[in-house]
Amino acid sequence: SFTSYCGGLPCPDHNNNPFGYKFSWSPRGVLLAAIRKAIFQEDGERKELDGTPGKMIYDKFFEDTSVPDVGPKIETAWPSSFECHPNGDSCKFLSIYKIPEAHTLIRGTYRSVGWCPTMKKVTELGLLKEDDISALKGKSYAEFLASKLGCEAGNVKAATAEKLGLAVDDAIIGRLEWLWLFYQEK
């Protein structure tokens, strides 16, 4: 068995946004991880996840509570857990690592708690589709989202919560608001 998780997470002293993430590489790559395939082997069975509801990357995540305490060098305590999910094609590493006998091989990503359910909802809104974005031209994010939801821009927060089956004060809605998705300013 070979399981490996990693992630470019910010130091807790500098973790100052509701996603608990700061881009250290391609923002596009980080976001599209929600809809690209993850291929891994678990208990001898090859498994694939993708953007299909029920088979999404963020349908298969778990919370890892084995986070080590790295000591008193930081002012803010390390989180007690991270969310983990498979990422990319792990199966190709069976031959690269020369471990064909491994019944389980999963390479994955650590994210701060809340990331996976939030990205699942972002995907459900269709915001990760690689469509033509010309519909955004001249619109605020709220106007764009309202056009996708069939509501008025002034009601987009409530309409988003309703579409996603969430309370308007849910933490996920708060993260989307932090991204300015509900603001009418251009």
PDB file of C-alpha atoms in Angstrom:
ATOM      1  CA  SER A   1       0.000   0.000   0.000  1.00  0.00           C
ATOM      2  CA  PHE A   2       1.253   3.495  -0.894  1.00  0.00           C
ATOM      3  CA  THR A   3      -0.723   6.583   0.019  1.00  0.00           C
ATOM      4  CA  SER A   4       0.692  10.076  -0.299  1.00  0.00           C
ATOM      5  CA  TYR A   5      -1.023  13.401   0.313  1.00  0.00           C
ATOM      6  CA  CYS A   6       0.485  16.861   0.057  1.00  0.00           C
ATOM      7  CA  GLY A   7      -0.692  20.415  -0.392  1.00  0.00           C
ATOM      8  CA  GLY A   8       0.560  23.949  -0.606  1.00  0.00           C
ATOM      9  CA  LEU A   9      -1.300  25.234   2.419  1.00  0.00           C
ATOM     10  CA  PRO A  10      -0.593  28.632   3.941  1.00  0.00           C
ATOM     11  CA  CYS A  11       1.007  28.883   7.342  1.00  0.00           C
ATOM     12  CA  PRO A  12      -1.802  29.377   9.872  1.00  0.00           C
ATOM     13  CA  ASP A  13      -0.330  32.793  10.769  1.00  0.00           C
ATOM     14  CA  HIS A  14      -1.059  33.904   7.192  1.00  0.00           C
ATOM     15  CA  ASN A  15      -4.238  31.955   6.528  1.00  0.00           C
ATOM     16  CA  ASN A  16      -6.505  34.971   6.256  1.00  0.00           C
ATOM     17  CA  ASN A  17      -9.270  33.985   3.865  1.00  0.00           C
ATOM     18  CA  PRO A  18     -12.293  31.701   4.260  1.00  0.00           C
ATOM     19  CA  PHE A  19     -10.970  29.142   1.762  1.00  0.00           C
ATOM     20  CA  GLY A  20      -7.780  28.529   3.741  1.00  0.00           C
ATOM     21  CA  TYR A  21      -5.834  28.557   0.497  1.00  0.00           C
ATOM     22  CA  LYS A  22      -3.426  30.832  -1.315  1.00  0.00           C
ATOM     23  CA  PHE A  23      -2.410  30.213  -4.894  1.00  0.00           C
ATOM     24  CA  SER A  24       1.225  29.288  -5.170  1.00  0.00           C
ATOM     25  CA  TRP A  25       0.911  27.992  -8.723  1.00  0.00           C
ATOM     26  CA  SER A  26      -1.698  27.849 -11.484  1.00  0.00           C
ATOM     27  CA  PRO A  27      -5.105  29.032 -10.182  1.00  0.00           C
ATOM     28  CA  ARG A  28      -6.692  27.383 -13.210  1.00  0.00           C
ATOM     29  CA  GLY A  29      -5.065  24.049 -12.356  1.00  0.00           C
ATOM     30  CA  VAL A  30      -6.207  24.223  -8.740  1.00  0.00           C
ATOM     31  CA  LEU A  31      -9.799  24.972  -9.724  1.00  0.00           C
ATOM     32  CA  LEU A  32      -9.991  22.468 -12.568  1.00  0.00           C
ATOM     33  CA  ALA A  33      -8.862  19.713 -10.191  1.00  0.00           C
ATOM     34  CA  ALA A  34     -12.536  19.693  -9.185  1.00  0.00           C
ATOM     35  CA  ILE A  35     -13.626  18.391 -12.577  1.00  0.00           C
ATOM     36  CA  ARG A  36     -10.666  16.480 -14.029  1.00  0.00           C
ATOM     37  CA  LYS A  37     -10.264  12.760 -13.544  1.00  0.00           C
ATOM     38  CA  ALA A  38      -8.614  11.241 -10.527  1.00  0.00           C
ATOM     39  CA  ILE A  39      -7.453   7.680 -11.131  1.00  0.00           C
ATOM     40  CA  PHE A  40      -6.259   5.518  -8.262  1.00  0.00           C
ATOM     41  CA  GLN A  41      -6.118   1.949  -7.047  1.00  0.00           C
ATOM     42  CA  GLU A  42      -7.819   0.952  -3.825  1.00  0.00           C
ATOM     43  CA  ASP A  43      -7.789  -2.595  -2.450  1.00  0.00           C
ATOM     44  CA  GLY A  44      -6.707  -3.910  -5.861  1.00  0.00           C
ATOM     45  CA  GLU A  45      -9.497  -2.131  -7.750  1.00  0.00           C
ATOM     46  CA  ARG A  46      -8.844   0.686 -10.224  1.00  0.00           C
ATOM     47  CA  LYS A  47     -11.194   3.604  -9.521  1.00  0.00           C
ATOM     48  CA  GLU A  48     -11.909   6.820 -11.377  1.00  0.00           C
ATOM     49  CA  LEU A  49     -13.531  10.017 -10.223  1.00  0.00           C
ATOM     50  CA  ASP A  50     -14.462  12.942 -12.457  1.00  0.00           C
ATOM     51  CA  GLY A  51     -16.936  15.816 -12.665  1.00  0.00           C
ATOM     52  CA  THR A  52     -19.963  13.515 -12.887  1.00  0.00           C
ATOM     53  CA  PRO A  53     -22.363  13.903  -9.934  1.00  0.00           C
ATOM     54  CA  GLY A  54     -21.819  10.998  -7.548  1.00  0.00           C
ATOM     55  CA  LYS A  55     -18.344  10.368  -9.006  1.00  0.00           C
ATOM     56  CA  MET A  56     -16.897  13.805  -8.332  1.00  0.00           C
ATOM     57  CA  ILE A  57     -13.481  14.270  -6.770  1.00  0.00           C
ATOM     58  CA  TYR A  58     -15.186  16.067  -3.905  1.00  0.00           C
ATOM     59  CA  ASP A  59     -17.638  13.214  -3.325  1.00  0.00           C
ATOM     60  CA  LYS A  60     -14.626  11.128  -2.237  1.00  0.00           C
ATOM     61  CA  PHE A  61     -12.772  13.100   0.351  1.00  0.00           C
ATOM     62  CA  PHE A  62     -11.991  12.431   3.954  1.00  0.00           C
ATOM     63  CA  GLU A  63     -10.792  14.423   6.892  1.00  0.00           C
ATOM     64  CA  ASP A  64      -7.286  13.538   8.063  1.00  0.00           C
ATOM     65  CA  THR A  65      -6.864  14.181  11.774  1.00  0.00           C
ATOM     66  CA  SER A  66      -3.300  12.890  11.949  1.00  0.00           C
ATOM     67  CA  VAL A  67      -1.843  16.382  11.479  1.00  0.00           C
ATOM     68  CA  PRO A  68       1.399  16.644  13.428  1.00  0.00           C
ATOM     69  CA  ASP A  69       2.069  19.523  15.795  1.00  0.00           C
ATOM     70  CA  VAL A  70       5.081  21.245  14.284  1.00  0.00           C
ATOM     71  CA  GLY A  71       5.984  23.130  17.418  1.00  0.00           C
ATOM     72  CA  PRO A  72       5.863  26.655  18.773  1.00  0.00           C
ATOM     73  CA  LYS A  73       7.492  28.467  15.817  1.00  0.00           C
ATOM     74  CA  ILE A  74       4.164  29.926  14.721  1.00  0.00           C
ATOM     75  CA  GLU A  75       1.715  32.048  16.664  1.00  0.00           C
ATOM     76  CA  THR A  76      -1.450  30.377  15.393  1.00  0.00           C
ATOM     77  CA  ALA A  77      -1.996  26.674  16.043  1.00  0.00           C
ATOM     78  CA  TRP A  78      -2.017  24.252  13.141  1.00  0.00           C
ATOM     79  CA  PRO A  79      -5.485  23.043  12.206  1.00  0.00           C
ATOM     80  CA  SER A  80      -6.511  19.766  13.801  1.00  0.00           C
ATOM     81  CA  SER A  81      -7.392  18.282  10.409  1.00  0.00           C
ATOM     82  CA  PHE A  82      -7.317  18.724   6.640  1.00  0.00           C
ATOM     83  CA  GLU A  83      -9.562  17.444   3.879  1.00  0.00           C
ATOM     84  CA  CYS A  84      -7.891  14.994   1.489  1.00  0.00           C
ATOM     85  CA  HIS A  85      -8.904  13.810  -1.951  1.00  0.00           C
ATOM     86  CA  PRO A  86      -7.344  11.813  -4.805  1.00  0.00           C
ATOM     87  CA  ASN A  87      -5.717  13.970  -7.473  1.00  0.00           C
ATOM     88  CA  GLY A  88      -4.610  13.159 -11.025  1.00  0.00           C
ATOM     89  CA  ASP A  89      -3.535   9.722 -12.254  1.00  0.00           C
ATOM     90  CA  SER A  90      -2.065   7.802  -9.342  1.00  0.00           C
ATOM     91  CA  CYS A  91      -1.990   4.471 -11.200  1.00  0.00           C
ATOM     92  CA  LYS A  92       0.856   5.511 -13.489  1.00  0.00           C
ATOM     93  CA  PHE A  93       3.077   5.591 -10.394  1.00  0.00           C
ATOM     94  CA  LEU A  94       2.758   1.824  -9.883  1.00  0.00           C
ATOM     95  CA  SER A  95       5.422   1.356 -12.571  1.00  0.00           C
ATOM     96  CA  ILE A  96       7.305   4.617 -11.965  1.00  0.00           C
ATOM     97  CA  TYR A  97       7.778   3.744  -8.269  1.00  0.00           C
ATOM     98  CA  LYS A  98       8.322   0.065  -9.178  1.00  0.00           C
ATOM     99  CA  ILE A  99       5.648  -1.163  -6.772  1.00  0.00           C
ATOM    100  CA  PRO A 100       3.311  -3.214  -9.033  1.00  0.00           C
ATOM    101  CA  GLU A 101       2.389  -5.364  -6.027  1.00  0.00           C
ATOM    102  CA  ALA A 102       0.733  -2.413  -4.232  1.00  0.00           C
ATOM    103  CA  HIS A 103      -2.978  -3.102  -3.827  1.00  0.00           C
ATOM    104  CA  THR A 104      -3.618   0.532  -2.927  1.00  0.00           C
ATOM    105  CA  LEU A 105      -1.931   3.519  -4.512  1.00  0.00           C
ATOM    106  CA  ILE A 106      -3.425   6.935  -3.938  1.00  0.00           C
ATOM    107  CA  ARG A 107      -1.697  10.251  -4.470  1.00  0.00           C
ATOM    108  CA  GLY A 108      -3.788  13.142  -3.345  1.00  0.00           C
ATOM    109  CA  THR A 109      -4.113  16.659  -2.089  1.00  0.00           C
ATOM    110  CA  TYR A 110      -4.581  18.268   1.317  1.00  0.00           C
ATOM    111  CA  ARG A 111      -6.966  21.201   1.557  1.00  0.00           C
ATOM    112  CA  SER A 112      -8.280  23.188   4.500  1.00  0.00           C
ATOM    113  CA  VAL A 113     -11.549  21.993   6.010  1.00  0.00           C
ATOM    114  CA  GLY A 114     -14.451  23.372   3.983  1.00  0.00           C
ATOM    115  CA  TRP A 115     -12.640  23.398   0.628  1.00  0.00           C
ATOM    116  CA  CYS A 116     -14.098  20.156  -0.766  1.00  0.00           C
ATOM    117  CA  PRO A 117     -17.791  20.830  -0.049  1.00  0.00           C
ATOM    118  CA  THR A 118     -17.370  24.412  -1.293  1.00  0.00           C
ATOM    119  CA  MET A 119     -15.753  23.346  -4.563  1.00  0.00           C
ATOM    120  CA  LYS A 120     -18.469  20.734  -5.031  1.00  0.00           C
ATOM    121  CA  LYS A 121     -21.081  23.513  -4.828  1.00  0.00           C
ATOM    122  CA  VAL A 122     -19.032  25.768  -7.159  1.00  0.00           C
ATOM    123  CA  THR A 123     -19.059  22.884  -9.638  1.00  0.00           C
ATOM    124  CA  GLU A 124     -22.821  22.431  -9.203  1.00  0.00           C
ATOM    125  CA  LEU A 125     -23.265  26.107 -10.126  1.00  0.00           C
ATOM    126  CA  GLY A 126     -21.412  25.431 -13.381  1.00  0.00           C
ATOM    127  CA  LEU A 127     -18.722  27.979 -12.546  1.00  0.00           C
ATOM    128  CA  LEU A 128     -15.862  25.669 -13.524  1.00  0.00           C
ATOM    129  CA  LYS A 129     -17.073  24.954 -17.035  1.00  0.00           C
ATOM    130  CA  GLU A 130     -14.616  26.070 -19.648  1.00  0.00           C
ATOM    131  CA  ASP A 131     -17.279  27.866 -21.663  1.00  0.00           C
ATOM    132  CA  ASP A 132     -16.947  31.077 -23.582  1.00  0.00           C
ATOM    133  CA  ILE A 133     -16.915  33.834 -20.972  1.00  0.00           C
ATOM    134  CA  SER A 134     -18.079  36.594 -23.297  1.00  0.00           C
ATOM    135  CA  ALA A 135     -21.392  36.558 -21.343  1.00  0.00           C
ATOM    136  CA  LEU A 136     -19.426  38.179 -18.501  1.00  0.00           C
ATOM    137  CA  LYS A 137     -18.517  41.242 -20.576  1.00  0.00           C
ATOM    138  CA  GLY A 138     -19.935  44.400 -19.046  1.00  0.00           C
ATOM    139  CA  LYS A 139     -21.586  42.552 -16.166  1.00  0.00           C
ATOM    140  CA  SER A 140     -20.861  42.346 -12.485  1.00  0.00           C
ATOM    141  CA  TYR A 141     -20.324  38.883 -11.056  1.00  0.00           C
ATOM    142  CA  ALA A 142     -23.785  39.118  -9.463  1.00  0.00           C
ATOM    143  CA  GLU A 143     -25.384  39.955 -12.815  1.00  0.00           C
ATOM    144  CA  PHE A 144     -23.567  37.061 -14.485  1.00  0.00           C
ATOM    145  CA  LEU A 145     -24.561  34.596 -11.761  1.00  0.00           C
ATOM    146  CA  ALA A 146     -28.131  35.925 -11.766  1.00  0.00           C
ATOM    147  CA  SER A 147     -28.358  35.239 -15.514  1.00  0.00           C
ATOM    148  CA  LYS A 148     -27.284  31.628 -14.869  1.00  0.00           C
ATOM    149  CA  LEU A 149     -29.822  31.249 -12.049  1.00  0.00           C
ATOM    150  CA  GLY A 150     -32.700  33.129 -13.710  1.00  0.00           C
ATOM    151  CA  CYS A 151     -33.100  35.718 -10.968  1.00  0.00           C
ATOM    152  CA  GLU A 152     -32.471  39.412 -10.353  1.00  0.00           C
ATOM    153  CA  ALA A 153     -28.920  40.428  -9.409  1.00  0.00           C
ATOM    154  CA  GLY A 154     -30.193  41.853  -6.116  1.00  0.00           C
ATOM    155  CA  ASN A 155     -31.520  38.410  -5.143  1.00  0.00           C
ATOM    156  CA  VAL A 156     -28.561  36.330  -6.325  1.00  0.00           C
ATOM    157  CA  LYS A 157     -27.283  35.367  -2.860  1.00  0.00           C
ATOM    158  CA  ALA A 158     -30.648  33.920  -1.781  1.00  0.00           C
ATOM    159  CA  ALA A 159     -31.165  32.268  -5.187  1.00  0.00           C
ATOM    160  CA  THR A 160     -27.708  30.684  -5.005  1.00  0.00           C
ATOM    161  CA  ALA A 161     -28.388  29.329  -1.522  1.00  0.00           C
ATOM    162  CA  GLU A 162     -31.736  27.926  -2.657  1.00  0.00           C
ATOM    163  CA  LYS A 163     -30.251  26.280  -5.782  1.00  0.00           C
ATOM    164  CA  LEU A 164     -27.517  24.664  -3.687  1.00  0.00           C
ATOM    165  CA  GLY A 165     -29.881  23.584  -0.905  1.00  0.00           C
ATOM    166  CA  LEU A 166     -28.060  25.703   1.670  1.00  0.00           C
ATOM    167  CA  ALA A 167     -29.075  28.279   4.239  1.00  0.00           C
ATOM    168  CA  VAL A 168     -28.183  31.808   3.209  1.00  0.00           C
ATOM    169  CA  ASP A 169     -25.825  32.029   6.210  1.00  0.00           C
ATOM    170  CA  ASP A 170     -24.031  28.736   5.409  1.00  0.00           C
ATOM    171  CA  ALA A 171     -20.227  28.935   5.426  1.00  0.00           C
ATOM    172  CA  ILE A 172     -20.157  27.932   1.748  1.00  0.00           C
ATOM    173  CA  ILE A 173     -22.344  30.908   0.837  1.00  0.00           C
ATOM    174  CA  GLY A 174     -19.989  33.067   2.917  1.00  0.00           C
ATOM    175  CA  ARG A 175     -17.013  31.817   0.881  1.00  0.00           C
ATOM    176  CA  LEU A 176     -18.803  32.623  -2.372  1.00  0.00           C
ATOM    177  CA  GLU A 177     -19.636  36.067  -1.023  1.00  0.00           C
ATOM    178  CA  TRP A 178     -15.955  36.592  -0.131  1.00  0.00           C
ATOM    179  CA  LEU A 179     -15.241  36.038  -3.862  1.00  0.00           C
ATOM    180  CA  TRP A 180     -17.599  38.954  -4.633  1.00  0.00           C
ATOM    181  CA  LEU A 181     -20.007  36.696  -6.532  1.00  0.00           C
ATOM    182  CA  PHE A 182     -23.012  38.463  -5.029  1.00  0.00           C
ATOM    183  CA  TYR A 183     -21.857  42.052  -5.472  1.00  0.00           C
ATOM    184  CA  GLN A 184     -23.272  44.222  -8.221  1.00  0.00           C
ATOM    185  CA  GLU A 185     -20.229  46.467  -8.548  1.00  0.00           C
ATOM    186  CA  LYS A 186     -18.396  46.022 -11.836  1.00  0.00           C
TER     187      LYS A 186
END
